[in-house]
Amino acid sequence: MDPYLASTGRYSHCLFVKFQKGLPSRILKSDVHTLDSAAKTHLFRASSAITDKQSNDAAMVLERLRSISPTVARNFEIKSNVPETMTMRLLNQSSDYTEVENSYITLSYCWPSKNRTPGVALVHPIYLDEYPLPVSQPLFQALSAECRSPREGIWCDQICINQDDEVEKAVMISAMDVVYKCARVVVVALDDIEISVEEHLLLLRYTETDRYLKSSLEDRFDVQTKSSVMGSDPVFCGLFEKILGARWFSRAWCAYEMRLASNHVFVIRCTTEDETSETVLRFDSSFLSHLLALAVPVQTFGTGIYDLLPALIGTFGGLDARESEASHQIEADLSGVEEKVALATAELKRQNLEAHNRPLRSELKDVSELRSSLNKSLLRVFLEVFELQAGGDPRLPPGLREQNANEDKMSIVLNTIASGIIYRKPPDAQGEHCPSTDDQCCRQLLLLVLAMHDPIVLCTTGRPLQLGGNGTSRSWLAWPETRDIRDSLPPMSMLDIAVDPSYMAQYIRLDLLFLGERESYRRPSELKLSIAKEIIIQFSKLNLDDRAHFNFWDYVSGENILLMEREAQTLACMLDCGESWISLVSRTCGYAGDAALQGSLHLFFEQIRAVHGRNDLHWLKTNAGKTAAMIMLDFAYYVTLAGIPSFAMHDDAWTPILIDVEENNPTLIFSPLSRSDERHVHLAVPTAVLADAYESLPRVWILRHRQDQSFELLGKSRMLGGGSIAGKKNDKWQIRDKQFVYGPQEFSGSR
């Protein structure tokens, strides 16, 4: 009998499915079989084989990695043509099954959380001839109902991978891209949430209305109230938040599977008082796309929902076929979503220092294919994946399970970018004697990227990696921040660069261009500093409504006088540099507020040129003067964000200084030179990143002398303004060969 008893909604995108209670709770092992080579070839015919070029490129990268750190290189391998090496099993419970499958569907779900017990039961069946269900009975029945014919099988990792065979598991982990790409449909079981009776009725009503059946983009708003359809209904909003709040949307493996699949079906249990049947909500990616479109204008979701929306809309779209003609409106609304994400999670994104999804960076000529088909750089994917959760093997104790989860994440990163390289950590006897902590995984990925000659490794501004056994030894390597990652950068030269090959990664040896001595750095003039301070004082007196829309006040908030002092120094440096310098820096940095800034610069500097003291700032009280000054304060805030490492944003010792690249053309850099104990601090740029192509990177290293004539890396900053430094002749600058640079001895920031 057809299980879809209560079809509602256009094109059956959203239905409620009923199943009889008393369903089987186990799977017979006899229903699971192994496919032969011919069957695998047929099922995976749509997958792309690893080309000789990819293998050769991967081999060259791994050879470079072996020269950098032999022990790290042992954790990576060239990816083989998976169908030839994998063991593919399928579940087929059809009584009419007589021929080998010609298609299959996959189950995507969450393994049990760390706190859920007993996890062991899910991978060790109680009976020798049976497997336990990987999900609840009604959802497994919904999965089975998706099979179109007796020749369509089901793939589920818990059942179709021998969980006791580490070699098979490693091969299958590297094969996940093939398994999910070639499946006819991926069934997503959201087993940790349940649709209430009220939500059930709401969906029944909504999917039977003309608003849904004939919806267009404009129908996201009520014609009479002008409010959003979803936003005006608390039950509808709550349902959407419940769905996106399911664990599946926050899991690393699930996010990976979501990107790979071309066709999704979601299933969720429903609350029911019927004692004879179970009800399951089933909807496809087209209906989820419709829900996302409805959600875009809503202003009342929690922060976590706005964090998820951009990625989900990127995968599923925020519109259906009827709405595609109005996609420009969706994009306009999405800018509001990005604003919410930024306000909650990243000051930098709000300022558009780095776009969330830009075209993929150009890679080395001889490894040009080692980049993602998803237009994601390796480090960008690494950050995204390590922000998500992974459960690891539930049979392991908590500490080892967390490390196992990190190793899974490493595999996900490399599979996502289709690099031709896989992660396969060998036994300790062959590899490194160190746990797979977040920092150790970051070290391995950074060194792999360094083997690709990527300059970003020298310009990451996050927390320094802690790699010692007790977590106290800090490396010269630092976590990348989203703002550090640039696309379309040429490969840098690795000539004369060497790193500590041990798991501690304490030092790097490289050539450095030192930007003069401390005496050659200058501060803004006293007059300009006095004017800058007065401008900030004047605006601190404005009421909150007048200044609420200015980004600057989100940062200083009035109570932190020391940070306001730094902003005054930043604004004063800009005043010293002049109108043309500000205009050029704004344009070259891609400042989001450039149009407003360019329009107000002339008025602002006309007034500044007439100022001889604080008493001449009466023009600030005019509407035009107030607006122009506030726009300048916002740009000063942007300059601060662009120049200071995120960990130092609330460290008042980091202040701006000016260095003359050439006459009347200074560059602005932030450093902790204001500390009384920083007499031995130097500013230097690695010669590997001197080229103009790297000018947008935070490439200035703030160094402090150690007793052995080596240096300690305190942080990094971006050079703002000043033009090209490549090949510049400056009597105060000096190149020093083969300098040893270590990680900081002390660090108080956080990632």
XYZ file of C-alpha atoms in Angstrom:
751
model
C 0.000 0.000 0.000
C 1.214 3.489 -0.842
C 2.432 5.038 2.426
C 1.681 8.566 1.297
C -1.874 8.601 2.583
C -2.329 12.310 3.215
C -0.635 14.207 0.409
C -0.874 17.961 0.805
C 0.930 20.697 -1.032
C 1.990 21.460 -4.573
C 3.978 18.814 -6.387
C 3.995 16.764 -3.157
C 6.854 18.883 -1.787
C 5.373 18.660 1.709
C 3.368 15.672 2.944
C 2.300 13.910 6.078
C 2.920 10.178 5.867
C 1.239 7.561 8.071
C 2.686 4.189 9.059
C 1.186 1.446 11.180
C 2.544 1.124 14.703
C 4.365 -2.013 15.776
C 7.046 -1.602 13.119
C 10.202 -3.757 13.107
C 12.885 -2.463 15.459
C 15.813 -4.323 13.905
C 17.372 -5.109 10.538
C 18.314 -8.615 9.463
C 21.951 -8.997 8.503
C 20.798 -11.190 5.635
C 19.203 -8.091 4.068
C 22.615 -6.422 3.765
C 24.863 -7.551 0.923
C 28.199 -6.562 -0.638
C 28.299 -5.319 -4.227
C 30.724 -6.707 -6.772
C 32.977 -4.610 -8.963
C 30.530 -4.421 -11.885
C 27.692 -3.217 -9.639
C 29.910 -0.551 -8.071
C 31.026 0.657 -11.492
C 27.395 1.034 -12.530
C 26.291 2.870 -9.365
C 29.271 5.234 -9.368
C 29.322 5.916 -13.091
C 28.505 9.583 -12.433
C 31.535 10.092 -10.166
C 34.720 11.629 -11.493
C 37.809 9.466 -11.334
C 41.022 10.904 -9.939
C 42.992 12.133 -12.940
C 46.716 11.611 -13.464
C 47.120 15.386 -13.211
C 45.416 15.469 -9.812
C 47.536 12.591 -8.551
C 50.739 14.204 -9.811
C 49.836 17.568 -8.286
C 48.989 15.935 -4.959
C 52.265 13.995 -5.044
C 54.243 17.212 -5.531
C 52.493 18.916 -2.624
C 53.105 15.941 -0.322
C 56.753 15.841 -1.387
C 57.080 19.502 -0.345
C 55.284 18.713 2.895
C 57.780 15.920 3.613
C 60.599 18.446 3.282
C 58.804 20.778 5.729
C 57.715 18.188 8.303
C 58.135 14.457 7.571
C 55.932 13.445 10.494
C 53.005 15.615 9.377
C 53.374 14.306 5.821
C 52.742 10.767 7.085
C 49.197 11.795 8.004
C 48.289 12.546 4.389
C 47.983 10.308 1.343
C 47.114 10.617 -2.317
C 43.480 9.736 -2.852
C 42.959 6.594 -4.888
C 40.090 5.943 -7.276
C 37.607 5.104 -4.568
C 35.210 2.646 -6.289
C 38.116 0.305 -6.905
C 39.178 0.169 -3.253
C 35.959 0.619 -1.265
C 33.665 -2.064 0.116
C 30.141 -1.069 -0.873
C 27.209 -2.685 0.914
C 23.516 -1.977 0.501
C 20.434 -2.787 2.532
C 17.516 -4.182 0.554
C 14.466 -5.414 2.461
C 12.242 -5.892 -0.573
C 10.621 -9.304 -0.828
C 10.841 -8.919 -4.628
C 14.608 -8.397 -4.595
C 16.141 -10.707 -7.204
C 18.536 -8.524 -9.227
C 21.445 -6.290 -8.277
C 20.495 -2.673 -7.519
C 20.676 -0.058 -10.247
C 20.342 2.867 -7.807
C 20.411 3.612 -4.085
C 19.416 6.212 -1.514
C 21.409 7.263 1.540
C 20.497 8.142 5.103
C 21.935 11.280 6.656
C 21.408 11.575 10.417
C 23.167 12.353 13.683
C 24.942 9.697 15.654
C 24.149 9.919 19.378
C 25.471 12.899 21.303
C 28.252 12.512 23.851
C 25.764 12.629 26.695
C 23.347 10.107 25.234
C 23.576 6.520 26.450
C 24.053 3.795 25.669
C 25.867 4.738 22.466
C 27.534 1.338 22.218
C 24.235 -0.330 21.404
C 24.097 1.531 18.129
C 27.234 -0.089 16.760
C 27.220 -3.421 18.585
C 23.980 -5.299 17.839
C 22.526 -7.353 20.637
C 21.720 -10.273 18.342
C 24.312 -11.797 16.025
C 21.946 -11.876 13.046
C 20.494 -8.395 13.434
C 21.382 -4.713 13.369
C 19.642 -2.097 15.521
C 17.854 0.693 13.679
C 20.061 3.771 13.223
C 17.054 6.085 13.715
C 13.591 5.808 15.276
C 11.137 3.293 13.822
C 8.840 5.757 12.003
C 11.754 7.626 10.423
C 13.381 4.390 9.307
C 10.076 3.351 7.782
C 9.911 6.709 5.999
C 13.440 6.063 4.706
C 12.434 2.647 3.360
C 9.351 4.143 1.702
C 11.579 6.404 -0.412
C 12.852 3.394 -2.404
C 11.223 3.467 -5.818
C 11.638 -0.191 -6.741
C 13.048 -3.527 -5.515
C 16.230 -2.604 -7.389
C 16.889 0.445 -5.227
C 18.963 -0.145 -2.095
C 19.675 1.863 1.053
C 23.108 2.959 2.262
C 23.623 3.862 5.938
C 27.062 4.148 7.499
C 26.268 2.257 10.725
C 24.945 -0.726 8.791
C 26.956 -0.663 5.567
C 30.436 -0.037 7.047
C 32.130 -2.608 9.251
C 32.626 -0.456 12.338
C 35.238 -2.861 13.706
C 37.472 -2.685 10.605
C 39.630 0.437 10.871
C 41.047 -0.004 7.365
C 37.586 -0.219 5.804
C 36.398 2.782 7.825
C 39.359 4.856 6.638
C 38.676 3.984 2.990
C 34.981 4.783 3.340
C 35.625 8.110 5.047
C 37.622 9.169 1.989
C 34.783 7.853 -0.209
C 31.944 9.874 1.334
C 31.959 12.353 -1.542
C 31.355 9.547 -4.042
C 28.701 7.819 -1.924
C 26.585 10.946 -1.396
C 27.060 12.478 -4.847
C 25.915 9.313 -6.615
C 22.868 8.620 -4.432
C 19.514 9.286 -6.103
C 18.312 11.044 -2.963
C 19.672 11.737 0.527
C 17.060 11.225 3.240
C 17.740 13.508 6.224
C 16.320 12.153 9.490
C 15.784 14.940 12.047
C 15.249 12.515 14.905
C 15.764 14.900 17.836
C 12.730 17.109 17.146
C 9.008 16.426 16.845
C 6.223 18.298 15.059
C 3.479 19.313 17.481
C -0.244 18.989 16.756
C -0.482 22.777 16.397
C 2.418 22.863 13.912
C 0.904 19.898 12.038
C -2.365 21.778 11.585
C -0.567 24.969 10.566
C 1.277 23.180 7.756
C -1.890 21.457 6.594
C -3.673 24.801 6.366
C -0.762 26.651 4.803
C 0.050 24.091 2.094
C -3.589 24.053 0.976
C -3.820 27.823 0.501
C -3.406 29.708 -2.755
C -0.599 31.623 -1.080
C 1.477 28.446 -1.147
C 0.029 26.744 -4.228
C 0.538 29.835 -6.392
C 3.182 31.612 -4.371
C 5.570 34.164 -5.731
C 8.245 36.150 -3.962
C 5.837 38.977 -3.193
C 3.602 36.543 -1.285
C 6.113 36.420 1.526
C 4.332 39.537 2.789
C 0.706 39.927 3.804
C -0.982 42.342 1.404
C -3.018 44.086 4.115
C -0.636 44.190 7.071
C 2.592 44.384 5.008
C 4.158 42.053 7.573
C 6.007 38.892 6.533
C 3.863 35.763 6.277
C 6.149 33.758 8.539
C 7.117 36.628 10.827
C 3.512 37.474 11.668
C 2.745 33.928 12.866
C 4.516 32.852 16.088
C 3.719 29.176 15.425
C 5.187 29.369 11.917
C 8.339 31.104 13.243
C 8.644 28.552 16.025
C 8.322 25.673 13.573
C 11.059 27.096 11.347
C 13.356 27.661 14.334
C 12.644 24.139 15.570
C 13.613 22.619 12.220
C 16.841 24.608 11.920
C 17.555 23.950 15.612
C 17.830 20.195 14.976
C 21.295 18.813 15.705
C 21.725 17.799 12.076
C 22.223 21.415 10.965
C 25.164 21.924 13.355
C 27.065 18.692 12.639
C 30.186 18.694 10.476
C 29.458 15.420 8.663
C 25.869 16.469 8.032
C 26.893 19.827 6.589
C 29.307 17.986 4.312
C 26.635 15.518 3.198
C 24.234 18.406 2.642
C 26.625 20.080 0.195
C 27.373 16.886 -1.709
C 23.813 15.720 -2.341
C 21.805 16.950 -5.313
C 18.421 15.867 -3.952
C 17.276 15.952 -0.307
C 14.238 14.683 1.550
C 13.712 15.611 5.228
C 11.672 13.477 7.626
C 10.470 14.421 11.144
C 8.230 12.562 13.604
C 4.868 14.082 14.491
C 3.048 14.062 17.793
C -0.103 12.004 17.454
C -2.852 10.634 19.678
C -3.597 7.842 17.214
C -2.783 4.542 18.905
C -2.600 2.577 15.664
C -0.346 4.694 13.442
C 2.716 6.940 13.392
C 2.795 10.175 11.385
C 5.925 11.583 9.742
C 6.365 15.003 8.135
C 8.176 14.602 4.821
C 9.354 17.572 2.785
C 11.962 18.015 0.073
C 14.616 20.615 -0.676
C 12.161 22.635 -2.773
C 9.905 23.118 0.249
C 12.889 23.984 2.453
C 13.886 26.534 -0.178
C 10.380 27.997 0.083
C 10.656 28.192 3.896
C 14.025 29.923 3.584
C 12.489 32.509 1.266
C 9.726 33.130 3.797
C 12.300 33.452 6.588
C 14.504 36.058 4.913
C 12.412 39.110 5.922
C 11.783 37.902 9.483
C 13.452 40.079 12.123
C 12.848 38.085 15.306
C 14.843 34.841 15.016
C 17.617 33.974 17.445
C 21.258 34.527 16.525
C 21.821 30.866 15.684
C 19.210 30.952 12.911
C 20.823 33.949 11.243
C 24.168 32.153 11.446
C 22.712 29.246 9.450
C 20.692 31.131 6.837
C 23.477 32.235 4.440
C 24.938 28.714 4.118
C 21.511 27.093 3.740
C 20.394 29.591 1.117
C 23.691 29.001 -0.665
C 22.938 25.254 -0.755
C 19.166 25.111 -1.213
C 18.391 28.566 -2.529
C 15.883 30.946 -0.998
C 13.427 30.672 -3.853
C 11.655 28.078 -5.964
C 11.042 27.944 -9.695
C 8.160 30.414 -9.498
C 10.290 32.879 -7.560
C 13.460 32.792 -9.676
C 12.396 35.820 -11.715
C 12.568 37.933 -8.564
C 15.880 36.624 -7.247
C 17.311 40.138 -7.089
C 14.893 40.900 -4.255
C 16.074 37.834 -2.358
C 19.641 39.084 -2.664
C 18.597 42.465 -1.332
C 16.882 40.864 1.637
C 19.914 38.671 2.269
C 21.991 41.758 2.937
C 19.798 42.183 6.016
C 20.516 38.603 7.052
C 24.254 39.200 6.725
C 23.803 42.317 8.861
C 22.246 40.256 11.646
C 24.988 37.653 11.431
C 27.575 40.371 11.621
C 26.028 42.166 14.571
C 25.943 38.941 16.518
C 29.167 37.218 15.575
C 31.681 39.246 13.609
C 32.373 42.957 13.597
C 34.572 42.416 10.589
C 31.854 40.954 8.398
C 29.641 43.982 8.996
C 32.410 46.162 7.625
C 32.771 43.844 4.634
C 36.508 43.503 5.142
C 36.233 40.103 3.511
C 33.294 38.822 1.467
C 31.721 35.597 2.725
C 31.892 33.801 -0.617
C 34.271 35.096 -3.260
C 35.621 33.337 -6.356
C 38.293 30.834 -5.531
C 41.896 32.008 -5.263
C 44.345 31.178 -8.060
C 46.608 28.344 -7.013
C 50.135 27.333 -7.942
C 50.428 26.508 -11.614
C 51.575 22.967 -10.907
C 48.771 22.356 -8.387
C 46.056 24.330 -10.119
C 43.474 21.607 -9.552
C 44.044 21.456 -5.793
C 41.151 23.748 -5.062
C 37.494 23.347 -4.353
C 34.754 22.969 -6.885
C 32.718 24.790 -4.235
C 34.847 27.941 -4.596
C 36.268 27.557 -1.121
C 39.913 27.764 -0.128
C 41.256 25.062 2.148
C 41.641 27.404 5.131
C 38.168 28.845 4.685
C 36.661 25.353 4.666
C 38.829 24.397 7.656
C 37.416 27.272 9.715
C 33.846 26.462 8.728
C 34.163 22.752 9.496
C 35.912 23.208 12.853
C 33.148 25.561 13.960
C 30.705 22.676 13.541
C 30.275 19.658 15.798
C 31.315 16.070 15.220
C 30.569 13.135 17.479
C 33.431 10.747 16.825
C 33.240 7.018 17.473
C 30.730 6.508 20.336
C 32.614 3.402 21.471
C 35.598 5.511 22.543
C 35.993 7.261 25.915
C 35.231 11.017 25.853
C 38.803 12.317 25.354
C 39.646 9.916 22.535
C 36.223 10.373 20.999
C 36.798 14.118 20.714
C 40.140 13.492 18.994
C 38.474 10.996 16.666
C 35.891 13.658 15.824
C 38.689 16.089 14.931
C 40.245 13.505 12.633
C 36.853 13.149 10.948
C 36.773 16.918 10.477
C 40.184 16.821 8.828
C 38.838 14.254 6.367
C 35.792 16.406 5.699
C 37.957 19.449 4.911
C 40.101 17.606 2.377
C 37.147 15.814 0.798
C 35.229 19.083 0.488
C 37.919 20.854 -1.525
C 38.461 17.833 -3.803
C 42.211 18.119 -3.356
C 43.230 14.616 -4.369
C 44.704 14.303 -0.859
C 43.152 12.436 2.056
C 43.804 12.477 5.791
C 44.643 9.142 7.336
C 46.451 9.340 10.645
C 48.767 6.330 11.073
C 49.302 4.502 14.359
C 51.447 6.378 16.892
C 54.344 4.058 16.238
C 54.553 5.407 12.675
C 53.339 8.963 13.132
C 53.542 11.683 15.731
C 53.128 11.063 19.428
C 50.599 13.868 19.902
C 46.820 13.994 20.326
C 44.522 15.294 17.576
C 43.599 18.508 19.374
C 42.123 21.481 17.521
C 45.535 23.174 17.541
C 47.404 20.121 16.269
C 44.894 19.736 13.440
C 45.295 23.419 12.618
C 49.095 22.993 12.551
C 48.852 20.107 10.099
C 46.501 22.010 7.774
C 48.651 25.163 7.919
C 51.772 23.197 7.015
C 49.915 21.491 4.159
C 48.850 24.922 2.896
C 52.433 26.133 3.306
C 53.511 23.230 1.085
C 51.154 24.744 -1.515
C 53.180 28.004 -1.228
C 50.174 29.874 0.122
C 51.264 33.245 1.617
C 48.308 33.359 4.023
C 50.160 31.000 6.401
C 52.640 33.811 7.111
C 49.822 36.316 7.668
C 47.302 34.657 10.010
C 46.259 36.854 12.933
C 44.440 34.550 15.337
C 45.602 32.973 18.563
C 49.057 31.314 18.413
C 48.817 27.533 18.445
C 49.495 25.818 21.777
C 51.200 22.565 20.880
C 53.130 21.370 23.919
C 52.076 18.399 25.973
C 50.622 20.678 28.666
C 49.395 23.307 26.201
C 51.916 25.946 27.306
C 54.301 25.956 24.338
C 53.157 28.553 21.797
C 54.031 28.189 18.156
C 54.901 30.828 15.575
C 51.869 29.445 13.724
C 48.555 31.144 14.493
C 44.928 30.323 13.872
C 43.601 31.889 10.675
C 40.767 34.373 10.945
C 38.121 34.742 8.244
C 39.423 38.211 7.454
C 42.936 36.833 6.823
C 41.835 34.666 3.918
C 42.182 36.187 0.467
C 41.366 34.739 -2.896
C 43.335 35.066 -6.131
C 46.751 35.385 -4.508
C 49.818 34.149 -6.421
C 52.010 31.498 -4.760
C 54.926 32.818 -2.749
C 58.523 31.676 -2.951
C 59.602 29.169 -0.310
C 63.294 29.884 -0.881
C 65.228 29.961 2.416
C 62.103 29.258 4.502
C 62.412 26.431 7.033
C 60.206 25.495 9.996
C 60.535 23.445 13.139
C 59.524 19.968 11.860
C 58.530 18.659 15.298
C 54.976 18.607 16.610
C 55.841 21.683 18.729
C 56.352 23.898 15.617
C 58.196 26.420 17.762
C 60.086 28.416 15.128
C 60.345 29.469 11.513
C 63.546 30.580 9.792
C 63.160 33.111 6.995
C 64.444 36.373 5.500
C 62.933 39.585 6.874
C 62.821 43.219 5.765
C 63.100 45.368 8.911
C 61.235 48.683 8.635
C 63.789 50.824 10.423
C 64.316 51.299 14.141
C 61.769 52.432 16.691
C 63.077 56.015 16.554
C 61.968 56.301 12.921
C 58.320 55.582 13.722
C 56.167 58.625 14.413
C 52.955 59.522 16.166
C 50.324 62.042 15.030
C 50.894 65.721 15.773
C 49.590 67.141 19.046
C 47.201 69.480 17.210
C 45.618 66.691 15.190
C 45.372 64.492 18.297
C 43.678 67.347 20.166
C 41.158 67.810 17.334
C 40.471 64.057 17.130
C 39.843 63.837 20.862
C 37.452 66.770 20.781
C 35.475 65.231 17.914
C 35.044 62.028 19.909
C 34.079 63.969 23.049
C 31.462 65.916 21.106
C 29.900 62.759 19.761
C 29.992 60.981 23.097
C 27.504 63.631 24.238
C 24.975 62.749 21.545
C 21.919 60.824 22.668
C 21.855 57.128 21.813
C 19.199 57.496 19.100
C 21.369 59.967 17.172
C 24.438 57.741 17.144
C 22.945 54.247 17.282
C 23.372 53.564 13.560
C 27.073 54.380 13.579
C 29.384 51.350 13.791
C 31.975 53.234 15.825
C 29.774 53.321 18.931
C 29.171 49.569 18.816
C 32.892 49.306 19.486
C 33.761 51.937 22.084
C 30.320 52.005 23.777
C 31.280 54.988 25.878
C 32.618 53.135 28.918
C 36.089 52.156 27.693
C 38.130 55.343 27.795
C 41.366 53.561 26.823
C 39.865 52.237 23.601
C 38.453 55.682 22.834
C 41.983 57.014 23.271
C 43.211 54.581 20.596
C 40.425 55.664 18.258
C 41.459 59.280 18.807
C 45.036 58.391 17.859
C 43.816 56.520 14.768
C 41.697 59.473 13.642
C 44.617 61.832 14.337
C 46.937 59.714 12.172
C 44.391 59.894 9.374
C 44.204 63.681 9.732
C 47.996 63.862 9.528
C 48.037 61.694 6.403
C 45.516 63.911 4.660
C 42.509 63.820 2.373
C 44.183 62.083 -0.597
C 45.643 59.335 1.630
C 42.246 58.556 3.180
C 40.555 58.516 -0.219
C 43.136 56.101 -1.637
C 43.100 53.747 1.369
C 39.310 53.586 1.336
C 39.226 52.670 -2.349
C 42.077 50.147 -2.302
C 40.699 48.409 0.797
C 37.221 48.038 -0.700
C 35.637 49.905 2.212
C 31.853 49.343 2.149
C 31.151 52.962 3.084
C 33.482 54.414 0.442
C 30.793 56.353 -1.458
C 29.644 58.231 1.659
C 33.237 58.788 2.752
C 34.325 60.241 -0.597
C 31.328 62.548 -0.565
C 32.144 64.002 2.856
C 35.952 64.177 2.747
C 36.257 67.600 1.146
C 33.812 69.261 3.536
C 35.475 67.650 6.535
C 39.017 68.716 5.598
C 37.909 72.195 4.647
C 36.759 72.627 8.233
C 39.871 70.918 9.663
C 42.215 73.242 7.744
C 40.527 76.203 9.433
C 40.945 74.745 12.921
C 43.649 76.100 15.201
C 42.392 74.659 18.484
C 39.501 72.925 20.192
C 37.404 76.088 20.313
C 37.162 76.125 16.500
C 34.989 73.008 16.277
C 31.613 74.776 16.333
C 30.913 73.416 12.811
C 30.432 69.979 14.373
C 27.057 71.153 15.643
C 25.701 71.603 12.104
C 23.956 68.636 10.512
C 26.421 68.504 7.607
C 29.443 68.774 9.896
C 28.102 66.187 12.317
C 27.438 63.703 9.507
C 30.849 64.240 7.898
C 32.669 63.794 11.218
C 30.703 60.682 12.090
C 31.523 59.131 8.712
C 35.188 59.792 9.449
C 34.860 58.141 12.866
C 33.332 55.090 11.244
C 36.249 54.898 8.826
C 38.685 55.222 11.739
C 36.904 52.275 13.296
C 37.276 50.345 10.028
C 40.977 51.138 9.901
C 41.343 49.821 13.446
C 39.585 46.582 12.537
C 41.710 46.187 9.432
C 45.001 46.803 11.194
C 44.751 45.127 14.614
C 44.670 41.353 15.223
C 41.306 40.325 16.624
C 42.895 39.063 19.851
C 44.320 42.562 20.477
C 41.148 44.549 19.816
C 40.648 45.222 23.531
C 44.335 45.595 24.354
C 44.900 49.345 24.622
C 48.678 48.892 24.146
C 48.080 48.311 20.431
C 48.076 51.812 18.936
C 48.720 53.294 15.477
C 52.068 54.548 14.246
C 53.167 56.075 10.943
C 56.173 54.976 8.901
C 57.288 56.944 5.845
C 57.584 54.575 2.897
C 58.654 57.573 0.849
C 58.394 61.319 1.336
C 54.824 62.460 2.076
C 53.525 58.919 1.670
C 53.243 57.214 5.077
C 51.866 53.806 5.922
C 49.791 53.245 9.065
C 50.536 50.181 11.195
C 49.245 49.064 14.600
C 51.654 47.645 17.172
C 52.069 47.342 20.978
C 54.883 49.917 20.975
C 53.149 51.995 23.636
C 54.149 49.491 26.309
C 56.955 50.725 28.493
C 58.792 47.396 28.236
C 58.732 47.270 24.419
C 62.111 48.913 23.825
C 63.310 45.951 21.813
C 60.306 45.707 19.491
C 60.868 45.726 15.725
C 58.576 45.797 12.708
C 59.475 43.539 9.791
C 57.924 42.008 6.671
C 58.886 38.517 5.445
C 60.593 38.962 2.078
C 58.422 36.137 0.714
C 55.389 38.468 0.886
C 56.949 41.786 -0.182
C 55.285 41.722 -3.613
C 52.446 44.169 -4.244
C 50.072 41.237 -4.772
C 50.183 40.647 -0.997
C 49.539 44.240 0.108
C 46.064 43.385 1.471
C 47.493 40.793 3.900
C 48.487 41.522 7.521
C 52.140 40.956 6.625
C 53.910 43.189 9.145
C 55.384 41.057 11.915
C 55.747 42.696 15.325
C 58.911 41.160 16.781
C 60.743 41.358 20.094
C 64.391 40.424 20.623
C 65.177 37.264 22.558
C 68.415 36.761 24.447
C 69.832 34.422 21.785
C 69.475 37.018 18.975
C 66.354 35.329 17.642
C 62.933 36.963 17.776
C 59.568 36.439 19.454
C 56.470 37.018 17.322
C 54.013 39.252 19.210
C 51.451 39.642 16.442
C 50.832 40.912 12.918
C 49.366 44.023 11.368
C 48.328 45.260 7.966
C 50.068 48.153 6.216
C 47.459 50.771 5.314
C 48.545 53.252 2.679
C 52.119 54.034 1.703
C 52.027 52.326 -1.667
C 54.421 49.634 -2.825
C 57.271 48.460 -0.583
C 58.648 45.927 -3.068
C 62.049 47.113 -4.249
C 61.746 50.399 -2.330
C 65.054 51.990 -1.377
C 64.982 53.292 2.153
C 68.215 53.915 4.034
C 66.559 52.973 7.317
C 65.270 49.601 6.072
C 67.370 46.458 6.101
C 67.002 42.855 4.918
C 68.361 40.241 7.310
C 68.785 36.683 6.096
C 67.723 33.497 7.860
C 66.233 34.978 11.012
C 64.772 32.625 13.622
C 61.325 33.639 14.869
C 59.566 31.860 17.765
C 56.046 32.031 19.145
C 55.174 34.475 21.939
C 56.210 33.610 25.486
C 52.990 35.107 26.855
C 49.561 35.429 25.334
C 46.281 36.576 26.842
C 43.947 36.551 23.844
C 41.563 33.855 22.678
C 40.486 32.404 19.409
